[in-house]
GROMACS .gro file of C-alpha atoms in nm:
model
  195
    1UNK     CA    1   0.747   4.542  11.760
    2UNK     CA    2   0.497   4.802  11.754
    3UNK     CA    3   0.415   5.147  11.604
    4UNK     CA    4   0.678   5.387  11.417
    5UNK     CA    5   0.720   5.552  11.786
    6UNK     CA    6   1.010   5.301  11.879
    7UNK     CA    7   1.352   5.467  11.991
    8UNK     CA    8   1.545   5.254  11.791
    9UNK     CA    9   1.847   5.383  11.775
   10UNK     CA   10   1.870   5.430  12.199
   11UNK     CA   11   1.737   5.075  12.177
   12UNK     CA   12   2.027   4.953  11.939
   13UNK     CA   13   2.295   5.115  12.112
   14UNK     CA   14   2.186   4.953  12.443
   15UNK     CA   15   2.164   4.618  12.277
   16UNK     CA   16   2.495   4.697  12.128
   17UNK     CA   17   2.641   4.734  12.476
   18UNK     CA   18   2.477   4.482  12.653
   19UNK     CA   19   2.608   4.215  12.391
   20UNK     CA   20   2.949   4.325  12.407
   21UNK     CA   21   2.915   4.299  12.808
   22UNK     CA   22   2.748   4.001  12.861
   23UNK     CA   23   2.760   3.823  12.463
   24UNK     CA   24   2.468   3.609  12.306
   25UNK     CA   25   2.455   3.319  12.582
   26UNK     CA   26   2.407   3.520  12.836
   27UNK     CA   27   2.271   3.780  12.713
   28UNK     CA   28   1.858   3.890  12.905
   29UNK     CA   29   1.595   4.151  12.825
   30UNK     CA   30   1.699   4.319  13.144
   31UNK     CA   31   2.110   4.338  13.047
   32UNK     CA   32   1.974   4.514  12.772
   33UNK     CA   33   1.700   4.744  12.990
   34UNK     CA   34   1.977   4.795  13.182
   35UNK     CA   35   2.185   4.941  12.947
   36UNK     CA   36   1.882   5.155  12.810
   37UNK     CA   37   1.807   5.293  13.163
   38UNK     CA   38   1.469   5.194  13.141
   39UNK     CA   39   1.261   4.912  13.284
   40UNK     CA   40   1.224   4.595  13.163
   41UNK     CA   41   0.825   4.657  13.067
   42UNK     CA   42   0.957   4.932  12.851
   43UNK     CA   43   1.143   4.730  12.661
   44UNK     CA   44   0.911   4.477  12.626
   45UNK     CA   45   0.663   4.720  12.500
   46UNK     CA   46   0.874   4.785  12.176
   47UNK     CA   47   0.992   4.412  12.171
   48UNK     CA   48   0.888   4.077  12.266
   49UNK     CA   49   1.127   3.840  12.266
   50UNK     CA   50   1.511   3.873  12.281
   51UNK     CA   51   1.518   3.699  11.982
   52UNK     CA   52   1.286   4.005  11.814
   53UNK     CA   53   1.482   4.220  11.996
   54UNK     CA   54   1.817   4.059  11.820
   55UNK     CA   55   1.626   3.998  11.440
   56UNK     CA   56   1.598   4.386  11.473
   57UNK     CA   57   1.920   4.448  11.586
   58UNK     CA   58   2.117   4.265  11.294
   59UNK     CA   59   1.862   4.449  11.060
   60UNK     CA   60   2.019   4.760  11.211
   61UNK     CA   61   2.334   4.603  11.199
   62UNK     CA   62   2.307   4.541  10.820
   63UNK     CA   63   2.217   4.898  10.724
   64UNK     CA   64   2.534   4.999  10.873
   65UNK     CA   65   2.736   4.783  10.692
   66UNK     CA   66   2.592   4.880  10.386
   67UNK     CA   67   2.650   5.200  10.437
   68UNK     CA   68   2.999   5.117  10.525
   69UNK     CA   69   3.112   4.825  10.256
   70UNK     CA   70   2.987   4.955   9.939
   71UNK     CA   71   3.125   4.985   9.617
   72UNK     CA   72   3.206   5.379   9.546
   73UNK     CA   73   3.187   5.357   9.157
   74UNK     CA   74   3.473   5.555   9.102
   75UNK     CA   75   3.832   5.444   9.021
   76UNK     CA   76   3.938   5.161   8.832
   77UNK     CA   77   3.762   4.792   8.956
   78UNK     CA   78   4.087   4.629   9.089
   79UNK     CA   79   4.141   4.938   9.390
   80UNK     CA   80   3.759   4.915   9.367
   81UNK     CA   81   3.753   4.561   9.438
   82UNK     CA   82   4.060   4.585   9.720
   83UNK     CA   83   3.884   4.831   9.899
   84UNK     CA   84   3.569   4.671   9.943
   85UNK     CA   85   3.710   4.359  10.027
   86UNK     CA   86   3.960   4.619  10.271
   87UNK     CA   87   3.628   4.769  10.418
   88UNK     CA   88   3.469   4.384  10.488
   89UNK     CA   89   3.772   4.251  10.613
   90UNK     CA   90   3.834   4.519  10.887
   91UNK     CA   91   3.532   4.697  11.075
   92UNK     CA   92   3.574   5.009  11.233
   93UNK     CA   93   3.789   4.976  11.583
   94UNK     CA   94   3.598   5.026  11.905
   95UNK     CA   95   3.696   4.951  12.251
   96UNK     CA   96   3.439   4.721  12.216
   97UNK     CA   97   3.459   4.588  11.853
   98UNK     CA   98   3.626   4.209  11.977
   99UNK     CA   99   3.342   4.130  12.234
  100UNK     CA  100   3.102   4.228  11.967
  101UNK     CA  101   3.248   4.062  11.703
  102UNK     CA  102   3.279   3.731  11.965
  103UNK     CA  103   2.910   3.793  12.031
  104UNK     CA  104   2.809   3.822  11.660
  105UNK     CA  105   3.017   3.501  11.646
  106UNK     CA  106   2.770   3.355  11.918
  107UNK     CA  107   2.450   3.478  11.708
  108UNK     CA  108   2.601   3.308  11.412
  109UNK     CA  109   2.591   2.959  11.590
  110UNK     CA  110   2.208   3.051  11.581
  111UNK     CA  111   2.147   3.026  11.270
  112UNK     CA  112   2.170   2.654  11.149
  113UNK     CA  113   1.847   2.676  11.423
  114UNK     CA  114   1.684   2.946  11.345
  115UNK     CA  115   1.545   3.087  11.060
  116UNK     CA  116   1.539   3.402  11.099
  117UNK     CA  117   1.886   3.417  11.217
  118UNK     CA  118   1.959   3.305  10.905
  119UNK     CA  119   1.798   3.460  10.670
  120UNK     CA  120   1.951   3.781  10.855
  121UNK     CA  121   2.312   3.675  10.838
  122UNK     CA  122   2.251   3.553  10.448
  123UNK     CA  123   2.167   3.947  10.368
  124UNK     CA  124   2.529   4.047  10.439
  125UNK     CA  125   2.685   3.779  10.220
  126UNK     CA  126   2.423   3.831   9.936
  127UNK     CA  127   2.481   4.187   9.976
  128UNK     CA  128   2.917   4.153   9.912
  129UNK     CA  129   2.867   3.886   9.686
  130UNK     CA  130   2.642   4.118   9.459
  131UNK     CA  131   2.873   4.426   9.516
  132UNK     CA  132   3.177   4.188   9.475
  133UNK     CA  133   3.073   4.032   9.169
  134UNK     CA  134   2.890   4.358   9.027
  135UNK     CA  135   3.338   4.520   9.022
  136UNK     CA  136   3.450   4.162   8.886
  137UNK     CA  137   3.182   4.155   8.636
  138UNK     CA  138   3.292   4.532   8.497
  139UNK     CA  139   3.639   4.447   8.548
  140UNK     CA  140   3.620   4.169   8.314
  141UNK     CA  141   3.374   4.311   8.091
  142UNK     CA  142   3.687   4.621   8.072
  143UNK     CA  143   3.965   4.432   8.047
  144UNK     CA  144   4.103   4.547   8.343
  145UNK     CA  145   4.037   4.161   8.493
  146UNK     CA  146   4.128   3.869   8.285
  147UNK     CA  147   3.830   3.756   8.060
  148UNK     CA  148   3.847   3.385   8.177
  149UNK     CA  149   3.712   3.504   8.542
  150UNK     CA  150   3.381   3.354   8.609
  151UNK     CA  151   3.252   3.679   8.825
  152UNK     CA  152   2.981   3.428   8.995
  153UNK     CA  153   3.250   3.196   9.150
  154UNK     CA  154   3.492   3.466   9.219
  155UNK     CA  155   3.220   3.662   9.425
  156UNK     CA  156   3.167   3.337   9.599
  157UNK     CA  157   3.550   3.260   9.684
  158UNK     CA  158   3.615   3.581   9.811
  159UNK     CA  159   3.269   3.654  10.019
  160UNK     CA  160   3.368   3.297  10.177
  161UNK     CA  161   3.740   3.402  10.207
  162UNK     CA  162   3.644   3.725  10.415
  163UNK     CA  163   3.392   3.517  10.622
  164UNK     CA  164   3.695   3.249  10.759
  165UNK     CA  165   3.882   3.550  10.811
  166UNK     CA  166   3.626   3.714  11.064
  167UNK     CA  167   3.566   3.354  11.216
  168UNK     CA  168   3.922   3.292  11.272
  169UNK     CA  169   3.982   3.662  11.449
  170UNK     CA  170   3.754   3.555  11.649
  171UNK     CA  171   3.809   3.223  11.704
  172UNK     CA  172   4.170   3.250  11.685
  173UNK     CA  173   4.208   3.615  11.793
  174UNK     CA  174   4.447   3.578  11.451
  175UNK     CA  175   4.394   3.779  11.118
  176UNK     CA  176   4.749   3.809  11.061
  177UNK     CA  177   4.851   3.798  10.645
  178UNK     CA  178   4.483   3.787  10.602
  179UNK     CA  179   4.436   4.218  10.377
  180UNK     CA  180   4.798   4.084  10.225
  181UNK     CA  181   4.673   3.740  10.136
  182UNK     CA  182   4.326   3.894   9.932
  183UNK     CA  183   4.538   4.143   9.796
  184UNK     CA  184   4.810   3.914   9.672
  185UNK     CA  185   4.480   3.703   9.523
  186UNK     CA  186   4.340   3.994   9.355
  187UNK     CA  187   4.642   4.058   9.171
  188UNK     CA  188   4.731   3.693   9.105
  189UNK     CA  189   4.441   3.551   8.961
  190UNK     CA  190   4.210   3.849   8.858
  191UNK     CA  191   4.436   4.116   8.715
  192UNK     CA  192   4.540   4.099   8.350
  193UNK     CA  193   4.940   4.092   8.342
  194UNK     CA  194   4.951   4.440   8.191
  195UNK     CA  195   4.752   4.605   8.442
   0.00000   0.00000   0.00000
């Protein structure tokens, strides 16, 4: 990628709509041109490779969901904790939001091959497992969570719990019982019997 003068977000939302048409397999610099309305060179002047093109693309990806799943800081830590995991759990609708999800899916297949890929992907768990266990750790640390939680493992459970849910929408087209089954868990295992 080159120079600060890159139109990222036109170039996002193209590669944004090209994966949702065509997904990761099939997926070519000029699906993605296409979708920019501009040639092929042009593209290739900001980016490479369609994999730099992608790396960049789950970067921008991943400041979204930041922005999106993140611990507000207000209220007490178990609705703090069943929003997040609300928030993770179920991405903004678009008419497009299942082929991009089923493309994501694709990208995720990547990974065991590709570093990058990987390392990319591992930012989004990192980043619920730290705002995860950052609510479990206060919660404890409160009382409002039962001091025997381990906040390390529980972080780990459910940032593994919301990933099988997203693989089996997709996989499955199925996330039925899933919100009901995390909240049930949250207030089951975590949440002191007075709360």
């Amino acid at each position: 990628m080159t120079g600060d003068d890159t139109p990222t977000d036109d170039i996002m939302c193209a590669t944004y709509r090209a994966l949702c048409r065509h997904g990761y397999a099939n997926l070519t610099m000029q699906d993605i041109a296409d979708e920019w309305s501009k040639s092929k060179a042009a593209l290739h002047y900001h980016y490479d490779t369609k994999r730099g093109l992608l790396l960049a693309f789950l970067d921008h990806l991943f400041d979204a969901y930041t922005d999106r799943v993140a611990d507000g800081g207000d209220g007490p830590p178990r609705e703090r904790l069943q929003t997040l995991l609300a928030d993770a759990l179920d991405p903004p609708r678009t008419d497009a939001s299942q082929e991009l999800r089923t493309a994501l899916f694709e990208v995720k297949a990547q990974a065991p091959h590709d570093d990058g890929f990987r390392e990319r992907l591992a930012r989004f768990d990192r980043y619920l497992h730290d705002e995860v266990r950052g609510i479990v750790t206060e919660g404890v640390e409160t009382g409002a969570f039962r001091a025997d939680i381990d906040p390390e493992t529980t972080a780990t459970l459910l940032v593994t719990l919301v990933n099988g849910a997203r693989s089996r929408r997709v996989a499955l087209d199925d996330e039925a019982g899933v919100p009901d089954a995390v909240r049930a868990f949250v207030d089951d295992h975590l949440v002191e019997a007075d709360e």
